[in-house]
mmCIF file of C-alpha atoms in Angstrom:
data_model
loop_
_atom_site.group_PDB
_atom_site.id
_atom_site.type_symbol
_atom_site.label_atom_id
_atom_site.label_comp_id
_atom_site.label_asym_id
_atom_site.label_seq_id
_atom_site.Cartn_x
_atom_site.Cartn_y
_atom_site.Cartn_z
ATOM 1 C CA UNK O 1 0.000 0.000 0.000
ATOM 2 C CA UNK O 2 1.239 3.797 -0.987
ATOM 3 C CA UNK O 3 1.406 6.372 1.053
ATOM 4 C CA UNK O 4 -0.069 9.371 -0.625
ATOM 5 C CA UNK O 5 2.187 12.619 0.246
ATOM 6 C CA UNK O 6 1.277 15.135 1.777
ATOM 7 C CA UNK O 7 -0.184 18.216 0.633
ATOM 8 C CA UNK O 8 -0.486 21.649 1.833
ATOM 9 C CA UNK O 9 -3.999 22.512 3.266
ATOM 10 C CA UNK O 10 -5.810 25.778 3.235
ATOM 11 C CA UNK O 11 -7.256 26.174 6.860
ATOM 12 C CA UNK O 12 -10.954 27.191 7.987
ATOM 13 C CA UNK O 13 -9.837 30.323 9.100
ATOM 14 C CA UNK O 14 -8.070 31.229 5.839
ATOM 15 C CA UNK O 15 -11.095 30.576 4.034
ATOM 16 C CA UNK O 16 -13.437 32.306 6.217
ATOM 17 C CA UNK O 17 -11.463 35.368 5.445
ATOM 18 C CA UNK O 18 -12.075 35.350 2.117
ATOM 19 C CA UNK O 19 -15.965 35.117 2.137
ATOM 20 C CA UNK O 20 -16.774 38.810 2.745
ATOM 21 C CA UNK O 21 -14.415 40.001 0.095
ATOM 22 C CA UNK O 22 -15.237 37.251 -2.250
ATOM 23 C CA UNK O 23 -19.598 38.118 -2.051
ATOM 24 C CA UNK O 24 -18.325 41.843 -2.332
ATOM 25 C CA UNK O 25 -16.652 40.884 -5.361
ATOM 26 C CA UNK O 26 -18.816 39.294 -7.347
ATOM 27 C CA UNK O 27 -21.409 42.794 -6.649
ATOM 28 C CA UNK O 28 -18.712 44.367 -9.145
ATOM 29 C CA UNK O 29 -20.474 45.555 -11.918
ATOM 30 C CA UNK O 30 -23.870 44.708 -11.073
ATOM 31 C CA UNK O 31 -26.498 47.464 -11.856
ATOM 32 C CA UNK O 32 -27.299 49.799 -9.105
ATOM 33 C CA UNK O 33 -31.311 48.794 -9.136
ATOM 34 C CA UNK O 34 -30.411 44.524 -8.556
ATOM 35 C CA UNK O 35 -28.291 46.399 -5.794
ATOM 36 C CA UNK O 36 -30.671 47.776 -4.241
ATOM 37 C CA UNK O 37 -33.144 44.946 -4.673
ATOM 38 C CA UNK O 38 -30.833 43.027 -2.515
ATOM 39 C CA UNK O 39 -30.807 45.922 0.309
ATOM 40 C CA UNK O 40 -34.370 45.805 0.124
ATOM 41 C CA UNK O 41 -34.713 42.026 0.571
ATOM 42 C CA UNK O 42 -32.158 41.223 3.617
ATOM 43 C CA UNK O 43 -34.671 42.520 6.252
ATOM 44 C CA UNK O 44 -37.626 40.085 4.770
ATOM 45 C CA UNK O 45 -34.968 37.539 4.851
ATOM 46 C CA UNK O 46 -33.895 37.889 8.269
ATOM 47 C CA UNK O 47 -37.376 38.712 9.254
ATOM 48 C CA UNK O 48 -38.190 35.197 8.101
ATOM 49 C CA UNK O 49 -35.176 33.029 9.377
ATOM 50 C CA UNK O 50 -36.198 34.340 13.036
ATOM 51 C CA UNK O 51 -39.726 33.266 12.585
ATOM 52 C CA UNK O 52 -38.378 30.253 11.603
ATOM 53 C CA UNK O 53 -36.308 29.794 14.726
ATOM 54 C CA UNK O 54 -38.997 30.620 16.696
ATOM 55 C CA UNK O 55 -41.196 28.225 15.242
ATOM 56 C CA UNK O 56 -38.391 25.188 15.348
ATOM 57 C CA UNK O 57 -37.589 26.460 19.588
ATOM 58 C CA UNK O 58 -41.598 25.880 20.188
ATOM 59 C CA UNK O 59 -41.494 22.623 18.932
ATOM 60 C CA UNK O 60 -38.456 21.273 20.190
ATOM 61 C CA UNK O 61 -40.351 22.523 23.540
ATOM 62 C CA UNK O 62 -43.532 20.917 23.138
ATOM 63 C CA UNK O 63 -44.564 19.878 19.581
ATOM 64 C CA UNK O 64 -48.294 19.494 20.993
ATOM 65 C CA UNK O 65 -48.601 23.059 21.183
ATOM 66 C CA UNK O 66 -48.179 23.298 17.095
ATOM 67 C CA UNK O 67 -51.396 24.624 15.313
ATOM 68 C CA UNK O 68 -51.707 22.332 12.640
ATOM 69 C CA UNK O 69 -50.339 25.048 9.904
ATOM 70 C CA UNK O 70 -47.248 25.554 12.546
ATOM 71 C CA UNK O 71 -46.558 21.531 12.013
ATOM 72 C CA UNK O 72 -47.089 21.601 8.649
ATOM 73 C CA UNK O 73 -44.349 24.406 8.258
ATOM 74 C CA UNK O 74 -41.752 22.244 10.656
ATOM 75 C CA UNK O 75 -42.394 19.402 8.650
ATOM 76 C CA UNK O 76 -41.467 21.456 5.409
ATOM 77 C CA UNK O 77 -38.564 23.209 7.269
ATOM 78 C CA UNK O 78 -37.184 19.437 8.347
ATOM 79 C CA UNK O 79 -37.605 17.922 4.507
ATOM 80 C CA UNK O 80 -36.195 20.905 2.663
ATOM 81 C CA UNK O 81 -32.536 21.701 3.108
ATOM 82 C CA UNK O 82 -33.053 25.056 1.881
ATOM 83 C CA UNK O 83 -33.796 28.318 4.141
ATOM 84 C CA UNK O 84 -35.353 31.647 3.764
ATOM 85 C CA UNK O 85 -32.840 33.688 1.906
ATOM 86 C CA UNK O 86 -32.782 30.489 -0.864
ATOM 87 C CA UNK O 87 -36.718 31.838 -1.807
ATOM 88 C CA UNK O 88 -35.214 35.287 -2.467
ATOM 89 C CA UNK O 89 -33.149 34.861 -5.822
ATOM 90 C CA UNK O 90 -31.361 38.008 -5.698
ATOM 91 C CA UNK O 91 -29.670 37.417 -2.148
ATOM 92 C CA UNK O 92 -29.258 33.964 -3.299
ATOM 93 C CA UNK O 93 -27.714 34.389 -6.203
ATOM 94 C CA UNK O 94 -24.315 35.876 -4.722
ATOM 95 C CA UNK O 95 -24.348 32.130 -2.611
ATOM 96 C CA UNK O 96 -24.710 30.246 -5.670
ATOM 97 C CA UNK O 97 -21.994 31.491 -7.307
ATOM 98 C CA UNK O 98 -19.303 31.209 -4.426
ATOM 99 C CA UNK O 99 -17.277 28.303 -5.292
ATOM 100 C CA UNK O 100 -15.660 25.629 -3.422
ATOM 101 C CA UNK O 101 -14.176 25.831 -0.903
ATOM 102 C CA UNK O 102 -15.855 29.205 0.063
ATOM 103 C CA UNK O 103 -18.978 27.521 -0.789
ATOM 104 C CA UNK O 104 -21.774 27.053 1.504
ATOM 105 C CA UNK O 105 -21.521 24.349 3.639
ATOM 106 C CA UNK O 106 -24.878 21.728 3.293
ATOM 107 C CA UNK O 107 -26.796 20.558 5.817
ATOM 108 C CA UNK O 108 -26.349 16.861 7.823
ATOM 109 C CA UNK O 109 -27.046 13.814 5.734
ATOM 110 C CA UNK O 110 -27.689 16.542 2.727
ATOM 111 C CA UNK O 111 -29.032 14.651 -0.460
ATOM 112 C CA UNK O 112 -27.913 17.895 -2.671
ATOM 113 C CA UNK O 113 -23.930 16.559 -3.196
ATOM 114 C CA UNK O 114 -25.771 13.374 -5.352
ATOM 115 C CA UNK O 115 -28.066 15.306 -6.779
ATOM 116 C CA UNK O 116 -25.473 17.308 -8.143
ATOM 117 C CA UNK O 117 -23.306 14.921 -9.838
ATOM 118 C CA UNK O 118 -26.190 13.341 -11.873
ATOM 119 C CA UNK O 119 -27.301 16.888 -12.636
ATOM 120 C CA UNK O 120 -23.868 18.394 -13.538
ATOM 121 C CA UNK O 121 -23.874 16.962 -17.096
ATOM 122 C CA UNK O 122 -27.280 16.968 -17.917
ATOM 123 C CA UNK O 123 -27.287 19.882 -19.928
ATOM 124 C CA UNK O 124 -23.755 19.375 -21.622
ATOM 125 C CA UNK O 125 -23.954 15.678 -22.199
ATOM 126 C CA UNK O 126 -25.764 14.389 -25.835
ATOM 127 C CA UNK O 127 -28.371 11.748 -24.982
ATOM 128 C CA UNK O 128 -26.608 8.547 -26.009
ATOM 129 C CA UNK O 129 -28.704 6.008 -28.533
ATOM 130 C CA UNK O 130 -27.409 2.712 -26.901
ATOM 131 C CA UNK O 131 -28.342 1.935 -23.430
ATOM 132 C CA UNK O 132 -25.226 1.250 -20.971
ATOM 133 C CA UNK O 133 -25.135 -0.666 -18.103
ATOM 134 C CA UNK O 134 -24.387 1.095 -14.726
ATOM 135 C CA UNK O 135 -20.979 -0.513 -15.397
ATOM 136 C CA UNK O 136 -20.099 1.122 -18.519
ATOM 137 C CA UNK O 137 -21.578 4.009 -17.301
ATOM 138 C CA UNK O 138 -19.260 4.829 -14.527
ATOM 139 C CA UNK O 139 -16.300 3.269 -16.701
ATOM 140 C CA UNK O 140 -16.954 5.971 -19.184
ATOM 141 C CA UNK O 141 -17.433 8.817 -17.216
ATOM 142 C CA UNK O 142 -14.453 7.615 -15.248
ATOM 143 C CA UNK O 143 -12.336 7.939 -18.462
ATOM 144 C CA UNK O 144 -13.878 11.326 -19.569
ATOM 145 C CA UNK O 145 -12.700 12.671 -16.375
ATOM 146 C CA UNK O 146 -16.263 13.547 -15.021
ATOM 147 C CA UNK O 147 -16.654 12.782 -11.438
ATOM 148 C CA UNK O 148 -19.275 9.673 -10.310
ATOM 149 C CA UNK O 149 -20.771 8.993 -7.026
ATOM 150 C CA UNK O 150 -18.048 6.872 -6.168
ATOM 151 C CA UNK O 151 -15.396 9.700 -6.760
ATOM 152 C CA UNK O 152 -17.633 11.692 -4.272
ATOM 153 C CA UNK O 153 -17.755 9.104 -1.744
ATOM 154 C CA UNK O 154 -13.929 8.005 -1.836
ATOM 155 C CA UNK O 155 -12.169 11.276 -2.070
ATOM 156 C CA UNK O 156 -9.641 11.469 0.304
ATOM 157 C CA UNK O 157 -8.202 14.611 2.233
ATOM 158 C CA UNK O 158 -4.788 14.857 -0.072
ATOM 159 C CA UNK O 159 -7.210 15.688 -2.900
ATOM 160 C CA UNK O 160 -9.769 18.457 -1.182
ATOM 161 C CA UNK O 161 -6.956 20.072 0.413
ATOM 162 C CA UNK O 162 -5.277 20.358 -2.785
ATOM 163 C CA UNK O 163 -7.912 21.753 -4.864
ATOM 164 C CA UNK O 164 -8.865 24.229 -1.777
ATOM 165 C CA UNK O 165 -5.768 25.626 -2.105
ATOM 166 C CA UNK O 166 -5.586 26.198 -5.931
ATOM 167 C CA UNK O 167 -9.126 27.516 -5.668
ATOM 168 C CA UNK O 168 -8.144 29.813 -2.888
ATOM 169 C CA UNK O 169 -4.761 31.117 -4.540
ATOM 170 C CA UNK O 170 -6.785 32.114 -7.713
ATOM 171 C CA UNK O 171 -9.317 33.870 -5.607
ATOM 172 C CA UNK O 172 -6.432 35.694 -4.518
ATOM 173 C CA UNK O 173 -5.531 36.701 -7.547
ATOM 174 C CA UNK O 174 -8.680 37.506 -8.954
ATOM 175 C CA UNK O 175 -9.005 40.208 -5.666
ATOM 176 C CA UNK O 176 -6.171 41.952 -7.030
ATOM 177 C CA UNK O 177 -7.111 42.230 -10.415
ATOM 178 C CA UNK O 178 -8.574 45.580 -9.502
ATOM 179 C CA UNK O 179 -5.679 46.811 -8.554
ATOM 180 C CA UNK O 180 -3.867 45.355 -11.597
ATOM 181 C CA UNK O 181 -3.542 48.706 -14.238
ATOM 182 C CA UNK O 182 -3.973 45.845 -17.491
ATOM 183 C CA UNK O 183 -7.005 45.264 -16.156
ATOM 184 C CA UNK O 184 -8.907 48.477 -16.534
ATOM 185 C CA UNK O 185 -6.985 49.482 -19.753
ATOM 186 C CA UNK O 186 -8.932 50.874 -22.625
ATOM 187 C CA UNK O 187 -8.381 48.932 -25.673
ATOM 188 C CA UNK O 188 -8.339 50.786 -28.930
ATOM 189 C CA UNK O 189 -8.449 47.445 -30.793
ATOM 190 C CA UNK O 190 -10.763 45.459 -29.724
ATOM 191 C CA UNK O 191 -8.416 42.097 -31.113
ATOM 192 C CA UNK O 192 -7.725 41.005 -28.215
ATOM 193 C CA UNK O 193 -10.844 41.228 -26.425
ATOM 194 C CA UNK O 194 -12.767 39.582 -29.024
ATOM 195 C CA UNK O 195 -10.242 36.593 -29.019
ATOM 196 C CA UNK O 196 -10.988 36.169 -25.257
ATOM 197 C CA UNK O 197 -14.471 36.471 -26.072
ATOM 198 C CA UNK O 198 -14.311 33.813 -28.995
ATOM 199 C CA UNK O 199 -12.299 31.832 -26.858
ATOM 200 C CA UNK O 200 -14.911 31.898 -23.492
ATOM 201 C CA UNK O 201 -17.938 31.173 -25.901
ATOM 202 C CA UNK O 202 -16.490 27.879 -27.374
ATOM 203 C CA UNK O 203 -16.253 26.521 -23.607
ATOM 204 C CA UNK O 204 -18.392 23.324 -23.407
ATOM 205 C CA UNK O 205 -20.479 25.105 -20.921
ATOM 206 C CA UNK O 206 -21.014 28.370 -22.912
ATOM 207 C CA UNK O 207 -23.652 27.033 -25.037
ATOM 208 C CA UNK O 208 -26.593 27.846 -22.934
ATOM 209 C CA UNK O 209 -25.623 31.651 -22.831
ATOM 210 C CA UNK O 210 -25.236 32.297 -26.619
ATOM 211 C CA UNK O 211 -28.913 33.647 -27.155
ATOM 212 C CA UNK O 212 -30.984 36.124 -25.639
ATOM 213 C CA UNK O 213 -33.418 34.284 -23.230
ATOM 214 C CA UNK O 214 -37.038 34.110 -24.649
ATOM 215 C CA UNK O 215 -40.287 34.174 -22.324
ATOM 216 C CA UNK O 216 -41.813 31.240 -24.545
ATOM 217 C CA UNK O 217 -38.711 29.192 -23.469
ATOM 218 C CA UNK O 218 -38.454 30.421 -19.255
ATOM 219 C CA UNK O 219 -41.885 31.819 -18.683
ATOM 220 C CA UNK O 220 -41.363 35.020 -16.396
ATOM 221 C CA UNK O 221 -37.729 35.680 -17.298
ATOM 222 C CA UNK O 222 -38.234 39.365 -18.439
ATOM 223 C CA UNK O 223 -40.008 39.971 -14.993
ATOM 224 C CA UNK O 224 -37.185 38.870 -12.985
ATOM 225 C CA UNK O 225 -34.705 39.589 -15.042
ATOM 226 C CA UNK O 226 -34.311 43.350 -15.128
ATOM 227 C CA UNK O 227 -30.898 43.416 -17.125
ATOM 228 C CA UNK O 228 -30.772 40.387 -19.421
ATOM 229 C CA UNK O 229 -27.718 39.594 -21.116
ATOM 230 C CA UNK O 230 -25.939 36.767 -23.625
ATOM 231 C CA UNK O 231 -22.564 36.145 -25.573
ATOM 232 C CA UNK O 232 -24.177 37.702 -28.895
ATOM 233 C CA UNK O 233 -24.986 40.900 -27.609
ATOM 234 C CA UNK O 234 -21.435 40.821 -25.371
ATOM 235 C CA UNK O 235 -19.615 39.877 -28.918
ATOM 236 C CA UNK O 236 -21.648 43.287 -30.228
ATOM 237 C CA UNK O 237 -21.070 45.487 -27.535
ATOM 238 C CA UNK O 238 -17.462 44.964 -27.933
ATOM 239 C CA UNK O 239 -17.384 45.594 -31.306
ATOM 240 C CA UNK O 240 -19.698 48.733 -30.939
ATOM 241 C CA UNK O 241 -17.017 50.261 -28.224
ATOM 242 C CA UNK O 242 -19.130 49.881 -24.898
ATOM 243 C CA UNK O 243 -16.638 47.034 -23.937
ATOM 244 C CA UNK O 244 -13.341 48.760 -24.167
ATOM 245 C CA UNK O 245 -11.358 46.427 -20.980
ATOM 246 C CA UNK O 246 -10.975 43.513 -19.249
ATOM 247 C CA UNK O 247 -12.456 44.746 -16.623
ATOM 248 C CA UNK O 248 -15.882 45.718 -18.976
ATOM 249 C CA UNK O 249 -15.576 42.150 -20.251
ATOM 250 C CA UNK O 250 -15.764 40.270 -16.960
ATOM 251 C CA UNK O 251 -18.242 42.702 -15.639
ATOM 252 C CA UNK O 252 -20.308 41.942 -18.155
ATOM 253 C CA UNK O 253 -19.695 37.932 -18.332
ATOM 254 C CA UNK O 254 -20.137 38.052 -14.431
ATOM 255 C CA UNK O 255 -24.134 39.344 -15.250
ATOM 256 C CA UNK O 256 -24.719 36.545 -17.517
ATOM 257 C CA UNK O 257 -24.002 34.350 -14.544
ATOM 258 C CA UNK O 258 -25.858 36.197 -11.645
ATOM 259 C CA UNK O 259 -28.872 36.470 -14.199
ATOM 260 C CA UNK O 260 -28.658 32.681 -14.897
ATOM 261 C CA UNK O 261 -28.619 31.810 -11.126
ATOM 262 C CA UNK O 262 -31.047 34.608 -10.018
ATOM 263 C CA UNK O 263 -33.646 33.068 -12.779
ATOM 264 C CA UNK O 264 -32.977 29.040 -12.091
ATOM 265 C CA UNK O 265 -31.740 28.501 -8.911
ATOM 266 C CA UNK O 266 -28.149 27.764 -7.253
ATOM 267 C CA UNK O 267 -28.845 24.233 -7.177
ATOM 268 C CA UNK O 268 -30.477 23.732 -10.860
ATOM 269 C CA UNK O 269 -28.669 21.704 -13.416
ATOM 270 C CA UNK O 270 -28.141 25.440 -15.079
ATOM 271 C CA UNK O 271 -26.787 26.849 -11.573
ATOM 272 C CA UNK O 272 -24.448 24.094 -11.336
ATOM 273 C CA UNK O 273 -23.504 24.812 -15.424
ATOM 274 C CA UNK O 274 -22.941 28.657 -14.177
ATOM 275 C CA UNK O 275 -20.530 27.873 -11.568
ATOM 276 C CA UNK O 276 -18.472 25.614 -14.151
ATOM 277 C CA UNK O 277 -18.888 28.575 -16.784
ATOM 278 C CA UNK O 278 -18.245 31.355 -14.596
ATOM 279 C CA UNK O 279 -14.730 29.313 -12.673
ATOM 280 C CA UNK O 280 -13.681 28.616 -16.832
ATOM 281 C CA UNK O 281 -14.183 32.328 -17.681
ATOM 282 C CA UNK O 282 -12.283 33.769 -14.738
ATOM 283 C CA UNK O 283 -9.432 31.323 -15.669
ATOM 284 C CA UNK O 284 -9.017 32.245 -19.133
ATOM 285 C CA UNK O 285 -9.091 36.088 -18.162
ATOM 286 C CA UNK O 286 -6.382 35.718 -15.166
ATOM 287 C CA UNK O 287 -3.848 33.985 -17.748
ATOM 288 C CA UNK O 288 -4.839 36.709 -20.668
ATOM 289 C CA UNK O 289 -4.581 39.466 -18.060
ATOM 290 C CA UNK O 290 -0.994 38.134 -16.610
ATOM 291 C CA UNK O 291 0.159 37.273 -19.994
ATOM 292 C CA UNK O 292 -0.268 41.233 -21.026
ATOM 293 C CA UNK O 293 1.521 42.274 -17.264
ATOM 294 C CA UNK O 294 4.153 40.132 -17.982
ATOM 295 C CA UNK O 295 4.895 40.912 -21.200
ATOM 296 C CA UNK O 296 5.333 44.394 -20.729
ATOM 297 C CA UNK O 297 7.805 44.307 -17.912
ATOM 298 C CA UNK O 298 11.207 44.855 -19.134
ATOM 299 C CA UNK O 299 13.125 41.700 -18.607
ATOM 300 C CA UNK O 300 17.127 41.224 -19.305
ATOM 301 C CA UNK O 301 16.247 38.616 -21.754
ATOM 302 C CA UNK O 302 16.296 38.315 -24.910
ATOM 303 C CA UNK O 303 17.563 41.562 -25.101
ATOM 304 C CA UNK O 304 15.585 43.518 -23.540
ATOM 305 C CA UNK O 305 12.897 42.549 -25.660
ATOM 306 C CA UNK O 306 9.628 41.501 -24.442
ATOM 307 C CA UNK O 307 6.831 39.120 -26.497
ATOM 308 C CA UNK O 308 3.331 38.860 -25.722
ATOM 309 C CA UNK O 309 1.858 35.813 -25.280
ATOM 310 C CA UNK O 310 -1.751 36.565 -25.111
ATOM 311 C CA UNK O 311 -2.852 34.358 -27.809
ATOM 312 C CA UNK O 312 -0.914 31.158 -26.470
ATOM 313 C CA UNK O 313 -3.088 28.774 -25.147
ATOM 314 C CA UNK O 314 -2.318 25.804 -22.371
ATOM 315 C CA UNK O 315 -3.473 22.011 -23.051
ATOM 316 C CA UNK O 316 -5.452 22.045 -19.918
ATOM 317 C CA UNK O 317 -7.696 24.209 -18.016
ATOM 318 C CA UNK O 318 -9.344 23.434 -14.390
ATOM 319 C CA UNK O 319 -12.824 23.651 -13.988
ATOM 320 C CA UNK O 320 -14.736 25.216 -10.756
ATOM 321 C CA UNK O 321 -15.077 21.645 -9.497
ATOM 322 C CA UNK O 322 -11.119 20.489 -10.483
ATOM 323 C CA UNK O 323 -12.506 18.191 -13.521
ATOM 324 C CA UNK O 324 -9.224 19.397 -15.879
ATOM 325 C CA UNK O 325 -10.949 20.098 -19.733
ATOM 326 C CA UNK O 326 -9.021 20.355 -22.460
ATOM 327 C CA UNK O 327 -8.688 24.063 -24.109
ATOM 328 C CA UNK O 328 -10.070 25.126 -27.228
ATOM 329 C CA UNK O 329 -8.076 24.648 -29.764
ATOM 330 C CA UNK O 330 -5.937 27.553 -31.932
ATOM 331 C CA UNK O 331 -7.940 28.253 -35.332
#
């Protein structure tokens, strides 16, 4: 039997840290009206998780003394892993898009970790025209590199700890991209922003976000949705001038993800597509971004002369949930 070595582990308090700035974050950008929908909700939010304490104290006291409606509500409280802020999309948007580890933690004996892994692919995966056996099933996605019940249940510590940390070191980095001067540069050519955009939209996961939304296909979208956005009209508005930055760019990617998790829910086969989506994107714009820094620091080699690599491309890219993809190929 191997020993597995030891890996470096990002600790509780580390993380905890980084929740505060990390929600703050992903506010960047947003419209100032879903801003202040989310002001306006928090107090009917925590209005409603104290009335549900209350109701959960009285009948841990005496569940006799329930009204029939009160045990009705307990019952519903007890079978659905979900609380209060969950019904109000807005606040619970900004949840469902923090990624592991800074994700929220579920509940005791939580059915939602299963339910995501036979979710997960549902949208991206082709319905196949031969049957397989549970067997061939898990063999395949095995070899594929997408994750099966049995990777949940058998992960060991060596691995969490080491994606934690990864994930943590490039929300680091994506905290200082504000403060990063590529970042907020206005592009006179819009080249380069375009290939980031070309590249982004060919992700596996990006196919769900290339067309406007229509009512006839998510009944109620244009209520909810106050600013609706897609890839098309991002690809336009960069061509048009109104996306002039990196900063513009992810601002703007970032609302096709809060809109998608607002509309469907953080734990909906498209929330779970967002996260994926929205971990890819970041990625691909933190190696663009440092490729640019870099390449305009004067270095002693080669003479003093410095190359961009912003359209090189690596063989691999990590997903939000460590699953390693293979890039989009050069055309």
């Amino acid at each position: 039997t191997t020993t597995e070595p030891s890996l470096p582990s990002t600790s509780s308090l580390e993380i905890e840290k980084l929740i505060d700035p990390a929600l703050y974050r992903l506010t960047d950008g947003l419209p100032t009206k879903e801003l202040q929908m989310m002001v306006s909700e928090a107090k009917s939010c925590e209005t409603l998780l104290e009335q549900e304490i209350q109701l959960l104290e009285k009948a841990l006291a005496s569940e006799d003394s329930l009204l029939d409606a009160e045990k009705s509500s307990v019952d519903r409280m007890i079978n659905i892993e979900f609380t209060p802020p969950d019904r109000y999309f807005t606040i619970s948007t900004l949840l469902g898009r923090l990624r592991e580890p800074l994700a929220p933690p579920l509940p005791p004996n939580s059915a939602i970790a299963a339910s995501r892994l036979k979710s997960q692919h549902n949208i991206l995966q082709p319905p196949t025209k031969k049957k397989k056996t549970n067997a061939s099933v898990a063999t395949s996605n095995s070899s594929a590199g997408i994750p099966t019940e049995a990777d949940s249940n058998n992960s060991n510590n060596v691995r969490v700890n080491s994606n934690d940390k990864i994930h943590v070191e490039r929300l680091k980095q994506l905290l200082k991209l504000d403060g990063n001067p590529e970042y907020r540069r206005r592009h006179t050519d819009p080249t380069k922003l375009l290939a980031a955009w070309k590249r982004i939209s060919s992700h596996r996961t990006a196919g769900v976000f290339r067309r406007p939304v229509r009512d006839g296909e998510a009944p109620g979208y244009t209520e909810r949705i106050l600013f609706p956005i897609d890839l098309s009209l991002i690809r336009k508005m960069i061509m048009s001038g109104m996306i002039i930055s990196w900063a513009d760019l992810h601002q703007r990617l970032s609302l096709i993800c809060h809109n998608c998790v607002k509309f469907n829910g953080r734990e909906s086969d498209y929330g779970i597509v967002t996260r994926e989506f929205e971990s890819y994107m970041e990625e691909v714009l933190l190696q663009l971004i440092g490729a640019v820094s870099r390449a305009s620091t004067p270095t002693v080699a080669n003479h003093g002369n410095s190359v961009s690599n912003i359209d090189s491309k690596p063989d691999k890219l990590t997903t939000g949930s460590g699953t390693t993809v293979a890039s989009v190929k050069k055309e």
